[in-house]
Amino acid sequence: MTEDSSRAPFSDLFTRATGYSAPFPYQERLAQEAWPDALHVPTGLGKTAAVGLAWLHKRLQADPDTPRRLIYCLPMRVLAEQTVEEFRKWLGALGLLGSPGDGGISVSLLMGGEEDVRRADWARHPEEEAVLIGTQDMLLSRALMRGYGMSRYQWPVHFALLHSDALWVFDEVQLMGPALPTSAQLEAFRRRIGTPRPARSLWVSATLHPDWLATVDFRPHLQTLSITAIAEEDREAAGQRLDAEKRLHRADVVLDREGAKSNGKKYLEDLAGFVTKNHVPGTQTLIVLNRVDRAQRLVEALRKESEVPVLLVHARFREEERTLLNRALRNRSGGEDGGSATGRIVVATQAVEAGVDVSSRVLVTELAPWSSLVQRFGRCNRTGEFIEGADIHWIDIEDEADEAAPYLAGDLARARDVISELDSASPGDLPPVDEDLAQGRVLRWKDLVELFDTDPDLSGFDVDVAPYIRDQGSPQVQVFWREFDDSPGSQPAPLRRELCAVSMGQMARFLKKKRSGRTRPVWTWDPLEAQWRRRGRQDRLIPGSTLLLRADVGGYDRELGFDPDHWAPVHTLEPVESASDPDSYADSRESRVGRFIALTDHADRVRAHVRELAEDVDESTEVLSWLDRAALWHDVGKAHPAFQTALLDAAEDGTSPGSGPWAKSPGSGRLRYRMLHDGFEVQRPYFRHELASMLAWLEHGDSDPGADLVAYLIAAHHGKVRMGLRALPAEPVPEDDRLFARGVWDGDELPAMELDERRLPATRLRLDLMQMGLGRMGPSWGERTRSLMEVHGPFTLAWLESLLRIADWRASAEEEGGQET
């Protein structure tokens, strides 16, 4: 950061960043005073800029209560890119925008895909300021150690960095559903047990009600809950933004049972006529419907009814099309130059209620819960730009006429009672929001502790975190399309631009559709077998999973988005050659750096990066001592014959420049683990060197203070051996019934080797700690890790394992000549 920026008063920083003459008084207060717990501000008054620039100002002032990472959580996916662009624009105007690792402030979009999984550079630099933006699905799933759209082996690092040195901002909380109580519970847990670095939450909304945060563990904090809201001086400064005239009308069109028949065909035809009649030429009309499929069919009806350009906005587009959508929306009235004689009609879903800077002369909206309607009203005459006023038409929905709607009939009835009494939707004329929000399943402490274990259960499934994030029926999966024949073969991992988020309900509809007997096959990645596996009819959809589809089965239109009724082949996005293979359990690509690297040399590099990283994040000498010992021993298990043989096999000529042992080698492709046992060659397909390293450490350092913590850090440094220790389902079984797990057999021996000027004798590896209770090695591995959890808690334990992993990543990148691994 520049010295000039750190000394600038907030008003100057705000003006330089945004181009506005001055901040609102509440924005100034937010930057100058201690962080509140909640921000209650009407739409259109710059909440995003207020929070983002207040965070930046406080970081520039070295405020100890302001974390390094700003986590901006949006309730919906649509136009998250718009928020990214805003932050980058502000930071760029201040000369502070950077990329991870260059000392500037980076802005990253967490949306899944190859870029977010293997190339998440922000996670490699926890010492730097960073802005992370994503939806509640993407962010909260990571905060629950079940990150959607990413490798399971990266979950612990993202979990650690999202719970430490992190300021969570939850935007438009009335749309969050079950994610809102989850956010409150996580904040309560962090306050109760502490985090390695400061972490806090800020809930933001124009319709905030403090009781929405009254969860079982956060309720005691409500007595001291601090809220920043606008004052009279803000109202005076806002002027026409708060006094903008918005006439409220009950529309002639009604969604009743008759109109809902045949997929709402009559209702949509009537609505298209109503919209065409009420559209004001040269301006923008916004229609907000409660369901994506209705919005798609209305667009088709409007294009038949009217020559006015029509734009569709919802959350079920790929990034490629959302980028074009962003560009079009920025042209306020349509047309390439931002203006058009006919104006434009924008059809949207409730996705426009949050994080979308859009305004209209005419707004048509279906009945929705009152808090949602207030947000929609804020998308009409947003800044008072229409001096003559604007018009809002609301469409009634009769009870039971829309059984598939995302809202409860009782919530719609209460909203109808309120809106029926109003003829103005100007902010000053709207009654407050006092409705209750459905709580859903509440996250408890024991749930979070269980989620810390990233191993799937014996049936291969994970704990489902969807009930903590989305309402029932709306959890999401991500889909992408590729061109291939019967089998996907070695299709690489998807790039983010290819992914489309789809609710599980929509995906179920898609899979049920058949045409001329044709079904729609789906593939998922199996990390254990390292291959794409076709989903069986009885296989359940897993929230957050990534699904591969053949392009010829349809399901997507570039103008309509994901559409189960669309059967034309999908336009695939090229190139995909830059993507790498999906992550797998036996993946060892981090050991392929183009040359042989001695095990001791690699350990020395990791130790150096541990010391540098610990200093950058102000870690204690005690923590540094744990990390240093773990760094020294983390790859000792690579001396195992199975690993050394695999490295040599991978080299082009099968030879090495010396005797080793080696940590890295040249070559490409996956390592194939094998070794001689009693004179016969034995395959060890799931061999994990970090398990062998941990077992060797316990043989030599078990009496060391902190031995179990060091053992855990060694085992966990690839995210594949952590809280539990058991054999994998398809592992080859030794003929003599000895204990075995993750490619290591009881009785395996590491050769004698040099380690930090110490001569280690040959080390026999024992697996007694796999078994329950006390054994020859003392407590079981499960008992040891449970004790570590009780002492350190999940936030600190994940933080420590992440520091070692990041140091290892940096050392490997250095060995590759600067390439990230």
Short mmCIF file of N, CA, C and O in Angstrom, two decimals, residues 333-414:
data_model
loop_
_atom_site.label_atom_id
_atom_site.label_comp_id
_atom_site.label_asym_id
_atom_site.label_seq_id
_atom_site.Cartn_x
_atom_site.Cartn_y
_atom_site.Cartn_z
N SER A 333 -30.57 2.05 -20.89
CA SER A 333 -31.83 2.02 -21.63
C SER A 333 -31.78 1.16 -22.87
O SER A 333 -32.63 1.24 -23.74
N GLY A 334 -30.73 0.34 -22.96
CA GLY A 334 -30.60 -0.52 -24.12
C GLY A 334 -29.86 0.18 -25.24
O GLY A 334 -29.64 1.38 -25.24
N GLY A 335 -29.46 -0.59 -26.24
CA GLY A 335 -28.71 -0.03 -27.35
C GLY A 335 -27.23 -0.03 -27.07
O GLY A 335 -26.80 0.05 -25.94
N GLU A 336 -26.43 -0.07 -28.11
CA GLU A 336 -24.98 -0.16 -27.94
C GLU A 336 -24.42 1.09 -27.29
O GLU A 336 -23.42 1.05 -26.61
N ASP A 337 -25.05 2.25 -27.54
CA ASP A 337 -24.52 3.49 -27.00
C ASP A 337 -25.17 3.87 -25.67
O ASP A 337 -24.96 4.96 -25.16
N GLY A 338 -25.93 2.96 -25.10
CA GLY A 338 -26.55 3.24 -23.82
C GLY A 338 -27.89 3.94 -23.94
O GLY A 338 -28.54 4.23 -22.95
N GLY A 339 -28.39 4.19 -25.13
CA GLY A 339 -29.68 4.85 -25.29
C GLY A 339 -30.41 4.25 -26.47
O GLY A 339 -29.84 3.77 -27.43
N SER A 340 -31.74 4.28 -26.45
CA SER A 340 -32.53 3.70 -27.51
C SER A 340 -33.89 4.38 -27.52
O SER A 340 -34.45 4.71 -26.48
N ALA A 341 -34.42 4.62 -28.74
CA ALA A 341 -35.72 5.28 -28.84
C ALA A 341 -36.83 4.41 -28.26
O ALA A 341 -37.81 4.91 -27.71
N THR A 342 -36.65 3.08 -28.35
CA THR A 342 -37.69 2.19 -27.83
C THR A 342 -37.49 1.87 -26.36
O THR A 342 -38.43 1.46 -25.68
N GLY A 343 -36.27 2.09 -25.84
CA GLY A 343 -35.99 1.68 -24.47
C GLY A 343 -35.74 0.19 -24.41
O GLY A 343 -35.34 -0.44 -25.40
N ARG A 344 -36.04 -0.39 -23.28
CA ARG A 344 -35.73 -1.81 -23.09
C ARG A 344 -36.62 -2.39 -22.01
O ARG A 344 -37.04 -1.70 -21.08
N ILE A 345 -36.88 -3.70 -22.13
CA ILE A 345 -37.61 -4.45 -21.10
C ILE A 345 -36.65 -5.47 -20.51
O ILE A 345 -36.04 -6.25 -21.25
N VAL A 346 -36.51 -5.47 -19.20
CA VAL A 346 -35.67 -6.43 -18.51
C VAL A 346 -36.57 -7.36 -17.70
O VAL A 346 -37.34 -6.90 -16.85
N VAL A 347 -36.49 -8.65 -17.98
CA VAL A 347 -37.24 -9.65 -17.22
C VAL A 347 -36.26 -10.33 -16.27
O VAL A 347 -35.19 -10.78 -16.70
N ALA A 348 -36.61 -10.39 -15.01
CA ALA A 348 -35.68 -10.92 -14.01
C ALA A 348 -36.42 -11.75 -12.98
O ALA A 348 -37.66 -11.75 -12.90
N THR A 349 -35.65 -12.48 -12.20
CA THR A 349 -36.18 -13.18 -11.03
C THR A 349 -35.79 -12.40 -9.78
O THR A 349 -35.22 -11.31 -9.87
N GLN A 350 -36.06 -12.98 -8.61
CA GLN A 350 -35.71 -12.31 -7.36
C GLN A 350 -34.21 -12.09 -7.22
O GLN A 350 -33.76 -11.43 -6.28
N ALA A 351 -33.43 -12.61 -8.17
CA ALA A 351 -31.99 -12.40 -8.13
C ALA A 351 -31.62 -10.93 -8.18
O ALA A 351 -30.53 -10.54 -7.73
N VAL A 352 -32.48 -10.06 -8.73
CA VAL A 352 -32.14 -8.64 -8.82
C VAL A 352 -32.35 -7.92 -7.49
O VAL A 352 -32.05 -6.74 -7.37
N GLU A 353 -32.84 -8.63 -6.48
CA GLU A 353 -33.10 -7.97 -5.20
C GLU A 353 -31.83 -7.61 -4.46
O GLU A 353 -31.86 -6.80 -3.53
N ALA A 354 -30.72 -8.21 -4.83
CA ALA A 354 -29.48 -7.96 -4.08
C ALA A 354 -28.32 -7.77 -5.02
O ALA A 354 -28.16 -8.51 -5.99
N GLY A 355 -27.49 -6.78 -4.72
CA GLY A 355 -26.22 -6.60 -5.40
C GLY A 355 -26.31 -6.20 -6.85
O GLY A 355 -25.34 -6.29 -7.59
N VAL A 356 -27.49 -5.75 -7.32
CA VAL A 356 -27.65 -5.37 -8.72
C VAL A 356 -28.01 -3.89 -8.78
O VAL A 356 -29.03 -3.47 -8.26
N ASP A 357 -27.17 -3.10 -9.42
CA ASP A 357 -27.41 -1.67 -9.56
C ASP A 357 -28.20 -1.44 -10.84
O ASP A 357 -27.65 -1.24 -11.91
N VAL A 358 -29.53 -1.49 -10.73
CA VAL A 358 -30.40 -1.33 -11.89
C VAL A 358 -31.60 -0.51 -11.46
O VAL A 358 -32.07 -0.59 -10.32
N SER A 359 -32.09 0.33 -12.37
CA SER A 359 -33.25 1.16 -12.08
C SER A 359 -34.19 1.13 -13.27
O SER A 359 -33.80 0.77 -14.39
N SER A 360 -35.46 1.51 -13.04
CA SER A 360 -36.46 1.43 -14.10
C SER A 360 -37.50 2.54 -13.94
O SER A 360 -37.73 3.07 -12.84
N ARG A 361 -38.12 2.89 -15.06
CA ARG A 361 -39.24 3.85 -15.05
C ARG A 361 -40.53 3.15 -14.67
O ARG A 361 -41.38 3.69 -13.97
N VAL A 362 -40.66 1.89 -15.11
CA VAL A 362 -41.82 1.06 -14.77
C VAL A 362 -41.32 -0.25 -14.18
O VAL A 362 -40.42 -0.88 -14.73
N LEU A 363 -41.90 -0.63 -13.05
CA LEU A 363 -41.58 -1.91 -12.41
C LEU A 363 -42.86 -2.73 -12.31
O LEU A 363 -43.88 -2.24 -11.82
N VAL A 364 -42.79 -3.96 -12.78
CA VAL A 364 -43.91 -4.91 -12.64
C VAL A 364 -43.38 -6.08 -11.83
O VAL A 364 -42.39 -6.70 -12.21
N THR A 365 -44.04 -6.39 -10.73
CA THR A 365 -43.54 -7.47 -9.87
C THR A 365 -44.66 -8.37 -9.41
O THR A 365 -45.77 -7.91 -9.11
N GLU A 366 -44.37 -9.66 -9.36
CA GLU A 366 -45.30 -10.59 -8.73
C GLU A 366 -45.29 -10.38 -7.22
O GLU A 366 -44.30 -9.90 -6.65
N LEU A 367 -46.37 -10.75 -6.59
CA LEU A 367 -46.46 -10.68 -5.14
C LEU A 367 -45.36 -11.55 -4.53
O LEU A 367 -45.09 -12.66 -4.99
N ALA A 368 -44.72 -11.04 -3.48
CA ALA A 368 -43.64 -11.74 -2.80
C ALA A 368 -43.69 -11.34 -1.34
O ALA A 368 -44.43 -10.43 -0.96
N PRO A 369 -42.92 -11.99 -0.46
CA PRO A 369 -42.86 -11.54 0.93
C PRO A 369 -42.50 -10.06 1.01
O PRO A 369 -41.79 -9.52 0.14
N TRP A 370 -42.99 -9.38 2.05
CA TRP A 370 -42.84 -7.93 2.12
C TRP A 370 -41.38 -7.48 2.06
O TRP A 370 -41.06 -6.51 1.38
N SER A 371 -40.48 -8.17 2.72
CA SER A 371 -39.08 -7.77 2.68
C SER A 371 -38.54 -7.83 1.26
O SER A 371 -37.73 -6.97 0.85
N SER A 372 -38.97 -8.81 0.47
CA SER A 372 -38.53 -8.92 -0.92
C SER A 372 -39.13 -7.81 -1.77
O SER A 372 -38.46 -7.24 -2.64
N LEU A 373 -40.39 -7.49 -1.52
CA LEU A 373 -41.02 -6.40 -2.27
C LEU A 373 -40.31 -5.07 -2.03
O LEU A 373 -40.11 -4.29 -2.96
N VAL A 374 -39.92 -4.82 -0.79
CA VAL A 374 -39.21 -3.57 -0.49
C VAL A 374 -37.92 -3.50 -1.30
O VAL A 374 -37.56 -2.44 -1.83
N GLN A 375 -37.20 -4.62 -1.40
CA GLN A 375 -35.99 -4.64 -2.20
C GLN A 375 -36.28 -4.39 -3.68
O GLN A 375 -35.55 -3.67 -4.36
N ARG A 376 -37.35 -4.98 -4.18
CA ARG A 376 -37.70 -4.79 -5.59
C ARG A 376 -38.08 -3.34 -5.86
O ARG A 376 -37.73 -2.79 -6.91
N PHE A 377 -38.80 -2.72 -4.93
CA PHE A 377 -39.18 -1.31 -5.11
C PHE A 377 -37.94 -0.44 -5.27
O PHE A 377 -37.97 0.59 -5.95
N GLY A 378 -36.85 -0.85 -4.64
CA GLY A 378 -35.60 -0.08 -4.73
C GLY A 378 -34.96 -0.13 -6.10
O GLY A 378 -34.00 0.60 -6.36
N ARG A 379 -35.49 -0.98 -7.01
CA ARG A 379 -34.99 -1.05 -8.38
C ARG A 379 -35.84 -0.22 -9.33
O ARG A 379 -35.75 -0.35 -10.54
N CYS A 380 -36.65 0.67 -8.79
CA CYS A 380 -37.48 1.58 -9.58
C CYS A 380 -37.17 3.02 -9.17
O CYS A 380 -37.18 3.33 -7.97
N ASN A 381 -36.89 3.88 -10.15
CA ASN A 381 -36.57 5.29 -9.86
C ASN A 381 -35.57 5.36 -8.70
O ASN A 381 -35.74 6.11 -7.74
N ARG A 382 -34.51 4.57 -8.84
CA ARG A 382 -33.58 4.28 -7.74
C ARG A 382 -32.94 5.54 -7.14
O ARG A 382 -32.79 5.65 -5.93
N THR A 383 -32.56 6.48 -7.99
CA THR A 383 -31.91 7.70 -7.50
C THR A 383 -32.78 8.93 -7.70
O THR A 383 -32.30 10.05 -7.60
N GLY A 384 -34.08 8.72 -8.01
CA GLY A 384 -34.96 9.85 -8.26
C GLY A 384 -34.71 10.48 -9.61
O GLY A 384 -35.02 11.66 -9.83
N GLU A 385 -34.16 9.69 -10.55
CA GLU A 385 -33.80 10.23 -11.86
C GLU A 385 -35.00 10.61 -12.70
O GLU A 385 -34.91 11.43 -13.63
N PHE A 386 -36.17 10.01 -12.40
CA PHE A 386 -37.40 10.35 -13.11
C PHE A 386 -38.16 11.39 -12.30
O PHE A 386 -38.90 11.06 -11.36
N ILE A 387 -37.97 12.65 -12.66
CA ILE A 387 -38.56 13.74 -11.88
C ILE A 387 -40.07 13.66 -11.88
O ILE A 387 -40.75 13.99 -10.89
N GLU A 388 -40.64 13.19 -13.01
CA GLU A 388 -42.09 13.08 -13.11
C GLU A 388 -42.65 11.90 -12.32
O GLU A 388 -43.87 11.71 -12.23
N GLY A 389 -41.77 11.10 -11.74
CA GLY A 389 -42.19 9.95 -10.97
C GLY A 389 -42.14 8.67 -11.79
O GLY A 389 -41.88 8.68 -12.99
N ALA A 390 -42.35 7.56 -11.13
CA ALA A 390 -42.31 6.24 -11.77
C ALA A 390 -43.48 5.41 -11.27
O ALA A 390 -44.16 5.78 -10.30
N ASP A 391 -43.70 4.28 -11.94
CA ASP A 391 -44.87 3.45 -11.63
C ASP A 391 -44.47 2.02 -11.32
O ASP A 391 -43.64 1.43 -12.02
N ILE A 392 -45.11 1.49 -10.27
CA ILE A 392 -44.91 0.10 -9.87
C ILE A 392 -46.25 -0.61 -9.92
O ILE A 392 -47.24 -0.14 -9.32
N HIS A 393 -46.30 -1.71 -10.63
CA HIS A 393 -47.52 -2.53 -10.73
C HIS A 393 -47.25 -3.88 -10.07
O HIS A 393 -46.30 -4.57 -10.44
N TRP A 394 -48.09 -4.23 -9.09
CA TRP A 394 -47.88 -5.53 -8.45
C TRP A 394 -48.97 -6.51 -8.87
O TRP A 394 -50.13 -6.15 -9.01
N ILE A 395 -48.55 -7.75 -9.10
CA ILE A 395 -49.43 -8.80 -9.59
C ILE A 395 -49.81 -9.71 -8.44
O ILE A 395 -48.94 -10.29 -7.78
N ASP A 396 -51.08 -9.85 -8.20
CA ASP A 396 -51.52 -10.73 -7.12
C ASP A 396 -51.40 -12.19 -7.56
O ASP A 396 -51.53 -12.53 -8.74
N ILE A 397 -51.13 -13.04 -6.59
CA ILE A 397 -51.06 -14.48 -6.81
C ILE A 397 -52.07 -15.13 -5.87
O ILE A 397 -51.95 -15.04 -4.65
N GLU A 398 -53.08 -15.74 -6.45
CA GLU A 398 -54.11 -16.36 -5.63
C GLU A 398 -53.54 -17.56 -4.87
O GLU A 398 -52.61 -18.22 -5.34
N ASP A 399 -54.09 -17.82 -3.71
CA ASP A 399 -53.66 -18.95 -2.91
C ASP A 399 -53.75 -20.24 -3.72
O ASP A 399 -54.74 -20.48 -4.41
N GLU A 400 -52.69 -21.05 -3.62
CA GLU A 400 -52.59 -22.35 -4.27
C GLU A 400 -52.52 -22.27 -5.79
O GLU A 400 -52.59 -23.29 -6.48
N ALA A 401 -52.38 -21.05 -6.36
CA ALA A 401 -52.27 -20.93 -7.81
C ALA A 401 -50.85 -21.21 -8.27
O ALA A 401 -50.62 -21.45 -9.45
N ASP A 402 -49.89 -21.18 -7.34
CA ASP A 402 -48.49 -21.32 -7.73
C ASP A 402 -47.80 -22.23 -6.73
O ASP A 402 -47.00 -21.80 -5.91
N GLU A 403 -48.12 -23.52 -6.79
CA GLU A 403 -47.65 -24.47 -5.80
C GLU A 403 -46.13 -24.63 -5.81
O GLU A 403 -45.54 -25.01 -4.80
N ALA A 404 -45.49 -24.35 -6.94
CA ALA A 404 -44.05 -24.52 -7.04
C ALA A 404 -43.28 -23.24 -6.72
O ALA A 404 -42.09 -23.17 -6.92
N ALA A 405 -43.99 -22.23 -6.24
CA ALA A 405 -43.33 -20.95 -5.95
C ALA A 405 -42.33 -21.10 -4.81
O ALA A 405 -42.47 -21.99 -3.97
N PRO A 406 -41.32 -20.23 -4.76
CA PRO A 406 -40.33 -20.33 -3.69
C PRO A 406 -40.79 -19.77 -2.35
O PRO A 406 -40.04 -19.81 -1.39
N TYR A 407 -42.02 -19.23 -2.31
CA TYR A 407 -42.49 -18.57 -1.08
C TYR A 407 -43.71 -19.28 -0.50
O TYR A 407 -44.50 -19.91 -1.21
N LEU A 408 -43.88 -19.15 0.80
CA LEU A 408 -45.01 -19.74 1.49
C LEU A 408 -46.26 -18.88 1.31
O LEU A 408 -46.17 -17.65 1.26
N ALA A 409 -47.42 -19.55 1.26
CA ALA A 409 -48.67 -18.83 1.06
C ALA A 409 -48.93 -17.82 2.18
O ALA A 409 -49.44 -16.72 1.94
N GLY A 410 -48.54 -18.18 3.41
CA GLY A 410 -48.75 -17.25 4.53
C GLY A 410 -47.95 -15.98 4.38
O GLY A 410 -48.43 -14.87 4.70
N ASP A 411 -46.71 -16.09 3.89
CA ASP A 411 -45.88 -14.90 3.68
C ASP A 411 -46.48 -14.01 2.60
O ASP A 411 -46.46 -12.77 2.70
N LEU A 412 -47.02 -14.63 1.54
CA LEU A 412 -47.65 -13.84 0.47
C LEU A 412 -48.92 -13.16 0.98
O LEU A 412 -49.20 -12.01 0.62
N ALA A 413 -49.67 -13.86 1.82
CA ALA A 413 -50.91 -13.27 2.35
C ALA A 413 -50.60 -12.05 3.21
O ALA A 413 -51.30 -11.02 3.12
N ARG A 414 -49.58 -12.13 4.04
CA ARG A 414 -49.21 -10.98 4.87
C ARG A 414 -48.74 -9.80 4.03
O ARG A 414 -49.06 -8.65 4.30
#
